[in-house]
Structures are given as C-alpha cells and as structure tokens.
Amino acid sequence: MNPSPYTRERDVALAAAGAAAAFIRSRAGQVEASAIRDKGVHDPVTFVDEEAQRIIAEHLLAAFPGDVMLGEEGTEGEVEAAPEGRRWIVDPLDGTTNFTRGIPPWAVSIALQEGPNLAVAVVLDGSYDERFVAVRGEGLTVNGRPARVAETGALDAALLATGYPFRDYRYVDGYLETFERLIRATRGVRRHGSAAMDLAWVACGRFDGFFEGGLAPWDVAAGVLLVREGGGCVTGLSAGDDPVFSGGLVASNGRLHAALAEACGPLAHAYAARESVAP
C-alpha cells in the first residue's frame, strides 16, 4: 500500500486541533458575559476563539510556511472559492455560544484545500475529546478507527440534524416549511449548535442527514470531507451550488440524499431568493 501523500498535513492538523482544544478547555467557565463581543447579529466571539485561532495558525504555518490560512476570526467579505495553491480553512471554536454556556458540543475544525479540492479534514469534539479525521481517498476515522455513514434507507426511519436561522431571517419562511415537512416525514430532527459536529455525526452514522443555510466555509469545510470520506453525499441547497462556499448544504448517508434534497426544496428556493427580500 502506498503511503498517504498527506500524512504530515493530517498529523500537524491533529496536533493543532489538540493544542487549541486544550487551551479552550482550560478557559471553560472563565468567559464572563462582559468578555463576549458580537461580530454581527447573534454572532459572538471571545478572546478564547481568537487565541485558539492563533494557536492553530502557529502550528500550521510553521509546518507549511508556503500555505495560507482562512480563519473565522478576522475574515470579512466574500471568500474566493478556489484559490491557487493550498489553503487551510479553520474554525477555532465552532459552537462559541455552547462553550460560553457550558453546553456541549463545541468543536475545533480544520480543513486543507488544494485549489477547488478538499484534501484533509480534522474535527475535534472538545466536549468528548473525539477526533474525526479524513484524507481524500482514504476514508474516515473516529479516534483512529474506521467509520462510515449509516445504512438507513428510508426517510421515515431517519434521524436528522439542522441549524435554525439565527443571523439572517430573509429565508426563514422557506426554512420553516422544510422543517415542518421533515418533522412529519422523519424519526426526528435535532439542533446542537455546531455545524462541524452535525456533519461529523452524519459522517460516522449517528445522524442520517443534515441541512442548513447561513453557513460559512469554516463551519463546514472539514465536515464536508468527513461525510464524503465516510461514504455519504454532500451538495449545495440548489443544484450546482458549492456546499462549502454557497452558504447552504444538504448532507446525508447517500441513500437518503434524493429524498432529503427534495424535502429541502422550500429552503433552497427561499435561500436562493433571499437577496430580493428585505432583511
């Protein structure tokens, strides 16, 4: 068997995620309300997010000085979907609100992108110290053990995850119509507050699918590769949309994908039309 061309990248990303998670845990219960700032509507950030991102950048860019990093903290405006060369896409603390309230889950999410392709993904669940890792073409592991998506074949047997609109309400009606469809059609829909963890749990078979709008690349880049390497399917809300950079996606175990994507039609339509709706 040929050695992986991304072994070093995977190992450095794991070390970076581990160091950031250790720092975040060390500050649990120490973030006072006065230290939480809003970057935007219902979009909090703390010194913990910022220091965790600095720790990750220090690891990644010291090991790979020719690479660049796209991190949640400090990034504004539109993001180029397919840069030249290599780029690390980082969410240092996905689930900041959960963390500040002492509620699981929260995660560190790191992905390596080469041009348009995702090559390496690490999502570290800081609440339970689980490590979800994927390398393109090499499958998914959870704490070093191979894992795969669920075998659920019918929507009425499916357990789904989602994220409610909490910053941009221009597509909320389409979301609510989709939500009603799916709570009637499935075994249940859960909302945990971390898209990175929702995708990781789809990838390893705990959830059968996930849908959400209003997402940023750092929320989902690693999770998208996890699901694909776990044997699942991820698409944008609308046909042809890039699930990492279009802001919305549908992820599933693959067997349910057509049915789940169809049920998400109202959300897809409303999300695509949101620019013409008053905020």
PDB file of N, CA, C and O in Angstrom, residues 220-279:
ATOM      1  N   VAL A 220     -18.056  24.423   7.691  1.00  0.00           N
ATOM      2  CA  VAL A 220     -18.413  23.163   7.034  1.00  0.00           C
ATOM      3  C   VAL A 220     -17.301  22.488   6.237  1.00  0.00           C
ATOM      4  O   VAL A 220     -17.449  21.323   5.857  1.00  0.00           O
ATOM      5  N   ALA A 221     -16.201  23.187   5.951  1.00  0.00           N
ATOM      6  CA  ALA A 221     -15.202  22.624   5.029  1.00  0.00           C
ATOM      7  C   ALA A 221     -14.715  21.254   5.494  1.00  0.00           C
ATOM      8  O   ALA A 221     -14.708  20.282   4.722  1.00  0.00           O
ATOM      9  N   ALA A 222     -14.302  21.159   6.748  1.00  0.00           N
ATOM     10  CA  ALA A 222     -13.819  19.863   7.248  1.00  0.00           C
ATOM     11  C   ALA A 222     -14.942  18.837   7.261  1.00  0.00           C
ATOM     12  O   ALA A 222     -14.756  17.685   6.856  1.00  0.00           O
ATOM     13  N   GLY A 223     -16.114  19.243   7.710  1.00  0.00           N
ATOM     14  CA  GLY A 223     -17.235  18.308   7.787  1.00  0.00           C
ATOM     15  C   GLY A 223     -17.665  17.748   6.454  1.00  0.00           C
ATOM     16  O   GLY A 223     -18.069  16.587   6.351  1.00  0.00           O
ATOM     17  N   VAL A 224     -17.591  18.564   5.407  1.00  0.00           N
ATOM     18  CA  VAL A 224     -17.947  18.084   4.063  1.00  0.00           C
ATOM     19  C   VAL A 224     -17.051  16.923   3.659  1.00  0.00           C
ATOM     20  O   VAL A 224     -17.525  15.888   3.161  1.00  0.00           O
ATOM     21  N   LEU A 225     -15.746  17.066   3.881  1.00  0.00           N
ATOM     22  CA  LEU A 225     -14.839  15.973   3.518  1.00  0.00           C
ATOM     23  C   LEU A 225     -15.075  14.752   4.409  1.00  0.00           C
ATOM     24  O   LEU A 225     -15.012  13.607   3.929  1.00  0.00           O
ATOM     25  N   LEU A 226     -15.358  14.963   5.684  1.00  0.00           N
ATOM     26  CA  LEU A 226     -15.652  13.823   6.561  1.00  0.00           C
ATOM     27  C   LEU A 226     -16.817  13.004   6.020  1.00  0.00           C
ATOM     28  O   LEU A 226     -16.753  11.767   5.963  1.00  0.00           O
ATOM     29  N   VAL A 227     -17.897  13.687   5.637  1.00  0.00           N
ATOM     30  CA  VAL A 227     -19.075  12.966   5.148  1.00  0.00           C
ATOM     31  C   VAL A 227     -18.742  12.219   3.868  1.00  0.00           C
ATOM     32  O   VAL A 227     -19.109  11.037   3.703  1.00  0.00           O
ATOM     33  N   ARG A 228     -18.070  12.870   2.960  1.00  0.00           N
ATOM     34  CA  ARG A 228     -17.740  12.207   1.687  1.00  0.00           C
ATOM     35  C   ARG A 228     -16.837  11.003   1.909  1.00  0.00           C
ATOM     36  O   ARG A 228     -17.038   9.945   1.290  1.00  0.00           O
ATOM     37  N   GLU A 229     -15.850  11.134   2.779  1.00  0.00           N
ATOM     38  CA  GLU A 229     -14.944  10.010   3.024  1.00  0.00           C
ATOM     39  C   GLU A 229     -15.599   8.925   3.877  1.00  0.00           C
ATOM     40  O   GLU A 229     -15.149   7.789   3.884  1.00  0.00           O
ATOM     41  N   GLY A 230     -16.680   9.277   4.565  1.00  0.00           N
ATOM     42  CA  GLY A 230     -17.453   8.269   5.285  1.00  0.00           C
ATOM     43  C   GLY A 230     -18.433   7.535   4.399  1.00  0.00           C
ATOM     44  O   GLY A 230     -19.161   6.662   4.872  1.00  0.00           O
ATOM     45  N   GLY A 231     -18.474   7.889   3.109  1.00  0.00           N
ATOM     46  CA  GLY A 231     -19.360   7.213   2.171  1.00  0.00           C
ATOM     47  C   GLY A 231     -20.648   7.943   1.903  1.00  0.00           C
ATOM     48  O   GLY A 231     -21.527   7.409   1.217  1.00  0.00           O
ATOM     49  N   GLY A 232     -20.796   9.173   2.418  1.00  0.00           N
ATOM     50  CA  GLY A 232     -22.020   9.917   2.232  1.00  0.00           C
ATOM     51  C   GLY A 232     -21.957  10.895   1.083  1.00  0.00           C
ATOM     52  O   GLY A 232     -21.020  10.888   0.280  1.00  0.00           O
ATOM     53  N   CYS A 233     -22.955  11.758   1.028  1.00  0.00           N
ATOM     54  CA  CYS A 233     -23.104  12.708  -0.072  1.00  0.00           C
ATOM     55  C   CYS A 233     -23.374  14.100   0.510  1.00  0.00           C
ATOM     56  O   CYS A 233     -24.130  14.229   1.475  1.00  0.00           O
ATOM     57  N   VAL A 234     -22.747  15.112  -0.079  1.00  0.00           N
ATOM     58  CA  VAL A 234     -22.990  16.498   0.316  1.00  0.00           C
ATOM     59  C   VAL A 234     -23.170  17.332  -0.942  1.00  0.00           C
ATOM     60  O   VAL A 234     -22.341  17.265  -1.859  1.00  0.00           O
ATOM     61  N   THR A 235     -24.231  18.132  -0.980  1.00  0.00           N
ATOM     62  CA  THR A 235     -24.470  19.043  -2.097  1.00  0.00           C
ATOM     63  C   THR A 235     -24.909  20.393  -1.542  1.00  0.00           C
ATOM     64  O   THR A 235     -25.288  20.518  -0.377  1.00  0.00           O
ATOM     65  N   GLY A 236     -24.864  21.414  -2.411  1.00  0.00           N
ATOM     66  CA  GLY A 236     -25.443  22.683  -2.031  1.00  0.00           C
ATOM     67  C   GLY A 236     -26.953  22.576  -1.965  1.00  0.00           C
ATOM     68  O   GLY A 236     -27.542  21.583  -2.415  1.00  0.00           O
ATOM     69  N   LEU A 237     -27.590  23.600  -1.428  1.00  0.00           N
ATOM     70  CA  LEU A 237     -29.052  23.574  -1.342  1.00  0.00           C
ATOM     71  C   LEU A 237     -29.684  23.505  -2.723  1.00  0.00           C
ATOM     72  O   LEU A 237     -30.690  22.822  -2.928  1.00  0.00           O
ATOM     73  N   SER A 238     -29.119  24.236  -3.686  1.00  0.00           N
ATOM     74  CA  SER A 238     -29.615  24.226  -5.064  1.00  0.00           C
ATOM     75  C   SER A 238     -28.633  23.486  -5.954  1.00  0.00           C
ATOM     76  O   SER A 238     -27.433  23.437  -5.673  1.00  0.00           O
ATOM     77  N   ALA A 239     -29.136  22.901  -7.024  1.00  0.00           N
ATOM     78  CA  ALA A 239     -28.295  22.129  -7.937  1.00  0.00           C
ATOM     79  C   ALA A 239     -27.137  22.983  -8.435  1.00  0.00           C
ATOM     80  O   ALA A 239     -27.323  24.124  -8.859  1.00  0.00           O
ATOM     81  N   GLY A 240     -25.953  22.427  -8.376  1.00  0.00           N
ATOM     82  CA  GLY A 240     -24.772  23.113  -8.870  1.00  0.00           C
ATOM     83  C   GLY A 240     -24.080  24.001  -7.858  1.00  0.00           C
ATOM     84  O   GLY A 240     -22.966  24.475  -8.107  1.00  0.00           O
ATOM     85  N   ASP A 241     -24.704  24.260  -6.708  1.00  0.00           N
ATOM     86  CA  ASP A 241     -24.071  25.095  -5.694  1.00  0.00           C
ATOM     87  C   ASP A 241     -22.929  24.351  -5.011  1.00  0.00           C
ATOM     88  O   ASP A 241     -23.027  23.148  -4.740  1.00  0.00           O
ATOM     89  N   ASP A 242     -21.866  25.074  -4.719  1.00  0.00           N
ATOM     90  CA  ASP A 242     -20.753  24.521  -3.956  1.00  0.00           C
ATOM     91  C   ASP A 242     -21.168  24.453  -2.490  1.00  0.00           C
ATOM     92  O   ASP A 242     -21.504  25.481  -1.893  1.00  0.00           O
ATOM     93  N   PRO A 243     -21.176  23.277  -1.870  1.00  0.00           N
ATOM     94  CA  PRO A 243     -21.667  23.186  -0.489  1.00  0.00           C
ATOM     95  C   PRO A 243     -20.791  23.902   0.529  1.00  0.00           C
ATOM     96  O   PRO A 243     -21.272  24.246   1.611  1.00  0.00           O
ATOM     97  N   VAL A 244     -19.524  24.137   0.199  1.00  0.00           N
ATOM     98  CA  VAL A 244     -18.640  24.815   1.142  1.00  0.00           C
ATOM     99  C   VAL A 244     -18.792  26.330   1.063  1.00  0.00           C
ATOM    100  O   VAL A 244     -18.786  27.017   2.083  1.00  0.00           O
ATOM    101  N   PHE A 245     -18.971  26.857  -0.142  1.00  0.00           N
ATOM    102  CA  PHE A 245     -18.897  28.306  -0.326  1.00  0.00           C
ATOM    103  C   PHE A 245     -20.220  28.973  -0.696  1.00  0.00           C
ATOM    104  O   PHE A 245     -20.277  30.195  -0.789  1.00  0.00           O
ATOM    105  N   SER A 246     -21.290  28.205  -0.873  1.00  0.00           N
ATOM    106  CA  SER A 246     -22.566  28.814  -1.256  1.00  0.00           C
ATOM    107  C   SER A 246     -23.405  29.233  -0.064  1.00  0.00           C
ATOM    108  O   SER A 246     -24.408  29.931  -0.212  1.00  0.00           O
ATOM    109  N   GLY A 247     -23.042  28.797   1.148  1.00  0.00           N
ATOM    110  CA  GLY A 247     -23.759  29.201   2.343  1.00  0.00           C
ATOM    111  C   GLY A 247     -24.804  28.225   2.840  1.00  0.00           C
ATOM    112  O   GLY A 247     -25.317  28.380   3.943  1.00  0.00           O
ATOM    113  N   GLY A 248     -25.159  27.228   2.042  1.00  0.00           N
ATOM    114  CA  GLY A 248     -26.154  26.251   2.479  1.00  0.00           C
ATOM    115  C   GLY A 248     -25.852  24.886   1.905  1.00  0.00           C
ATOM    116  O   GLY A 248     -25.246  24.783   0.832  1.00  0.00           O
ATOM    117  N   LEU A 249     -26.272  23.842   2.614  1.00  0.00           N
ATOM    118  CA  LEU A 249     -25.979  22.494   2.119  1.00  0.00           C
ATOM    119  C   LEU A 249     -26.972  21.476   2.634  1.00  0.00           C
ATOM    120  O   LEU A 249     -27.715  21.711   3.583  1.00  0.00           O
ATOM    121  N   VAL A 250     -26.942  20.331   1.959  1.00  0.00           N
ATOM    122  CA  VAL A 250     -27.652  19.128   2.383  1.00  0.00           C
ATOM    123  C   VAL A 250     -26.623  18.013   2.430  1.00  0.00           C
ATOM    124  O   VAL A 250     -25.895  17.796   1.447  1.00  0.00           O
ATOM    125  N   ALA A 251     -26.535  17.315   3.542  1.00  0.00           N
ATOM    126  CA  ALA A 251     -25.613  16.189   3.694  1.00  0.00           C
ATOM    127  C   ALA A 251     -26.400  14.965   4.124  1.00  0.00           C
ATOM    128  O   ALA A 251     -27.373  15.082   4.881  1.00  0.00           O
ATOM    129  N   SER A 252     -25.971  13.802   3.644  1.00  0.00           N
ATOM    130  CA  SER A 252     -26.706  12.587   4.002  1.00  0.00           C
ATOM    131  C   SER A 252     -25.805  11.373   3.887  1.00  0.00           C
ATOM    132  O   SER A 252     -24.657  11.455   3.435  1.00  0.00           O
ATOM    133  N   ASN A 253     -26.382  10.231   4.243  1.00  0.00           N
ATOM    134  CA  ASN A 253     -25.671   8.965   4.077  1.00  0.00           C
ATOM    135  C   ASN A 253     -25.633   8.496   2.625  1.00  0.00           C
ATOM    136  O   ASN A 253     -25.076   7.452   2.318  1.00  0.00           O
ATOM    137  N   GLY A 254     -26.211   9.265   1.720  1.00  0.00           N
ATOM    138  CA  GLY A 254     -26.220   8.919   0.299  1.00  0.00           C
ATOM    139  C   GLY A 254     -27.507   8.239  -0.114  1.00  0.00           C
ATOM    140  O   GLY A 254     -28.147   8.650  -1.078  1.00  0.00           O
ATOM    141  N   ARG A 255     -27.916   7.250   0.614  1.00  0.00           N
ATOM    142  CA  ARG A 255     -29.133   6.506   0.262  1.00  0.00           C
ATOM    143  C   ARG A 255     -30.376   7.390   0.380  1.00  0.00           C
ATOM    144  O   ARG A 255     -31.351   7.199  -0.341  1.00  0.00           O
ATOM    145  N   LEU A 256     -30.328   8.352   1.288  1.00  0.00           N
ATOM    146  CA  LEU A 256     -31.477   9.231   1.515  1.00  0.00           C
ATOM    147  C   LEU A 256     -31.369  10.559   0.774  1.00  0.00           C
ATOM    148  O   LEU A 256     -32.256  11.406   0.913  1.00  0.00           O
ATOM    149  N   HIS A 257     -30.309  10.744   0.011  1.00  0.00           N
ATOM    150  CA  HIS A 257     -29.994  12.101  -0.428  1.00  0.00           C
ATOM    151  C   HIS A 257     -31.068  12.696  -1.335  1.00  0.00           C
ATOM    152  O   HIS A 257     -31.455  13.863  -1.156  1.00  0.00           O
ATOM    153  N   ALA A 258     -31.542  11.937  -2.288  1.00  0.00           N
ATOM    154  CA  ALA A 258     -32.540  12.489  -3.214  1.00  0.00           C
ATOM    155  C   ALA A 258     -33.798  12.903  -2.464  1.00  0.00           C
ATOM    156  O   ALA A 258     -34.346  13.997  -2.695  1.00  0.00           O
ATOM    157  N   ALA A 259     -34.255  12.065  -1.539  1.00  0.00           N
ATOM    158  CA  ALA A 259     -35.470  12.385  -0.789  1.00  0.00           C
ATOM    159  C   ALA A 259     -35.256  13.575   0.131  1.00  0.00           C
ATOM    160  O   ALA A 259     -36.135  14.447   0.261  1.00  0.00           O
ATOM    161  N   LEU A 260     -34.096  13.650   0.774  1.00  0.00           N
ATOM    162  CA  LEU A 260     -33.829  14.763   1.679  1.00  0.00           C
ATOM    163  C   LEU A 260     -33.681  16.063   0.904  1.00  0.00           C
ATOM    164  O   LEU A 260     -34.228  17.099   1.303  1.00  0.00           O
ATOM    165  N   ALA A 261     -32.967  16.027  -0.209  1.00  0.00           N
ATOM    166  CA  ALA A 261     -32.809  17.233  -1.022  1.00  0.00           C
ATOM    167  C   ALA A 261     -34.148  17.725  -1.549  1.00  0.00           C
ATOM    168  O   ALA A 261     -34.419  18.935  -1.583  1.00  0.00           O
ATOM    169  N   GLU A 262     -35.012  16.810  -1.943  1.00  0.00           N
ATOM    170  CA  GLU A 262     -36.337  17.204  -2.423  1.00  0.00           C
ATOM    171  C   GLU A 262     -37.147  17.854  -1.304  1.00  0.00           C
ATOM    172  O   GLU A 262     -37.821  18.871  -1.515  1.00  0.00           O
ATOM    173  N   ALA A 263     -37.080  17.292  -0.108  1.00  0.00           N
ATOM    174  CA  ALA A 263     -37.809  17.869   1.022  1.00  0.00           C
ATOM    175  C   ALA A 263     -37.291  19.257   1.381  1.00  0.00           C
ATOM    176  O   ALA A 263     -38.039  20.088   1.916  1.00  0.00           O
ATOM    177  N   CYS A 264     -36.030  19.519   1.078  1.00  0.00           N
ATOM    178  CA  CYS A 264     -35.426  20.822   1.368  1.00  0.00           C
ATOM    179  C   CYS A 264     -35.710  21.855   0.278  1.00  0.00           C
ATOM    180  O   CYS A 264     -35.153  22.964   0.327  1.00  0.00           O
ATOM    181  N   GLY A 265     -36.584  21.530  -0.661  1.00  0.00           N
ATOM    182  CA  GLY A 265     -36.891  22.439  -1.763  1.00  0.00           C
ATOM    183  C   GLY A 265     -37.318  23.830  -1.318  1.00  0.00           C
ATOM    184  O   GLY A 265     -36.826  24.833  -1.859  1.00  0.00           O
ATOM    185  N   PRO A 266     -38.243  23.971  -0.358  1.00  0.00           N
ATOM    186  CA  PRO A 266     -38.640  25.317   0.071  1.00  0.00           C
ATOM    187  C   PRO A 266     -37.472  26.128   0.645  1.00  0.00           C
ATOM    188  O   PRO A 266     -37.369  27.330   0.401  1.00  0.00           O
ATOM    189  N   LEU A 267     -36.610  25.477   1.400  1.00  0.00           N
ATOM    190  CA  LEU A 267     -35.437  26.159   1.929  1.00  0.00           C
ATOM    191  C   LEU A 267     -34.515  26.583   0.798  1.00  0.00           C
ATOM    192  O   LEU A 267     -34.013  27.713   0.775  1.00  0.00           O
ATOM    193  N   ALA A 268     -34.277  25.689  -0.153  1.00  0.00           N
ATOM    194  CA  ALA A 268     -33.395  26.008  -1.280  1.00  0.00           C
ATOM    195  C   ALA A 268     -33.920  27.204  -2.064  1.00  0.00           C
ATOM    196  O   ALA A 268     -33.163  28.120  -2.422  1.00  0.00           O
ATOM    197  N   HIS A 269     -35.226  27.203  -2.320  1.00  0.00           N
ATOM    198  CA  HIS A 269     -35.827  28.297  -3.089  1.00  0.00           C
ATOM    199  C   HIS A 269     -35.720  29.617  -2.324  1.00  0.00           C
ATOM    200  O   HIS A 269     -35.328  30.650  -2.879  1.00  0.00           O
ATOM    201  N   ALA A 270     -36.069  29.594  -1.035  1.00  0.00           N
ATOM    202  CA  ALA A 270     -36.036  30.818  -0.239  1.00  0.00           C
ATOM    203  C   ALA A 270     -34.611  31.315  -0.057  1.00  0.00           C
ATOM    204  O   ALA A 270     -34.360  32.531  -0.075  1.00  0.00           O
ATOM    205  N   TYR A 271     -33.662  30.395   0.106  1.00  0.00           N
ATOM    206  CA  TYR A 271     -32.269  30.807   0.304  1.00  0.00           C
ATOM    207  C   TYR A 271     -31.717  31.451  -0.967  1.00  0.00           C
ATOM    208  O   TYR A 271     -31.018  32.463  -0.903  1.00  0.00           O
ATOM    209  N   ALA A 272     -32.065  30.878  -2.117  1.00  0.00           N
ATOM    210  CA  ALA A 272     -31.593  31.446  -3.388  1.00  0.00           C
ATOM    211  C   ALA A 272     -32.193  32.824  -3.643  1.00  0.00           C
ATOM    212  O   ALA A 272     -31.559  33.671  -4.286  1.00  0.00           O
ATOM    213  N   ALA A 273     -33.405  33.044  -3.139  1.00  0.00           N
ATOM    214  CA  ALA A 273     -34.106  34.310  -3.401  1.00  0.00           C
ATOM    215  C   ALA A 273     -33.907  35.339  -2.302  1.00  0.00           C
ATOM    216  O   ALA A 273     -34.483  36.423  -2.367  1.00  0.00           O
ATOM    217  N   ARG A 274     -33.088  35.054  -1.318  1.00  0.00           N
ATOM    218  CA  ARG A 274     -33.031  35.909  -0.139  1.00  0.00           C
ATOM    219  C   ARG A 274     -32.541  37.327  -0.437  1.00  0.00           C
ATOM    220  O   ARG A 274     -32.892  38.272   0.276  1.00  0.00           O
ATOM    221  N   GLU A 275     -31.714  37.494  -1.476  1.00  0.00           N
ATOM    222  CA  GLU A 275     -31.180  38.831  -1.770  1.00  0.00           C
ATOM    223  C   GLU A 275     -32.275  39.815  -2.149  1.00  0.00           C
ATOM    224  O   GLU A 275     -32.108  41.027  -2.022  1.00  0.00           O
ATOM    225  N   SER A 276     -33.411  39.289  -2.628  1.00  0.00           N
ATOM    226  CA  SER A 276     -34.505  40.178  -3.029  1.00  0.00           C
ATOM    227  C   SER A 276     -35.507  40.426  -1.905  1.00  0.00           C
ATOM    228  O   SER A 276     -36.516  41.092  -2.105  1.00  0.00           O
ATOM    229  N   VAL A 277     -35.215  39.889  -0.721  1.00  0.00           N
ATOM    230  CA  VAL A 277     -36.129  40.023   0.415  1.00  0.00           C
ATOM    231  C   VAL A 277     -35.558  41.038   1.409  1.00  0.00           C
ATOM    232  O   VAL A 277     -34.356  41.020   1.708  1.00  0.00           O
ATOM    233  N   ALA A 278     -36.405  41.897   1.916  1.00  0.00           N
ATOM    234  CA  ALA A 278     -35.949  42.887   2.903  1.00  0.00           C
ATOM    235  C   ALA A 278     -35.488  42.186   4.163  1.00  0.00           C
ATOM    236  O   ALA A 278     -36.131  41.230   4.615  1.00  0.00           O
ATOM    237  N   PRO A 279     -34.392  42.644   4.768  1.00  0.00           N
ATOM    238  CA  PRO A 279     -33.920  41.998   5.997  1.00  0.00           C
ATOM    239  C   PRO A 279     -34.899  42.164   7.154  1.00  0.00           C
ATOM    240  O   PRO A 279     -35.682  43.070   7.176  1.00  0.00           O
TER     241      PRO A 279
END
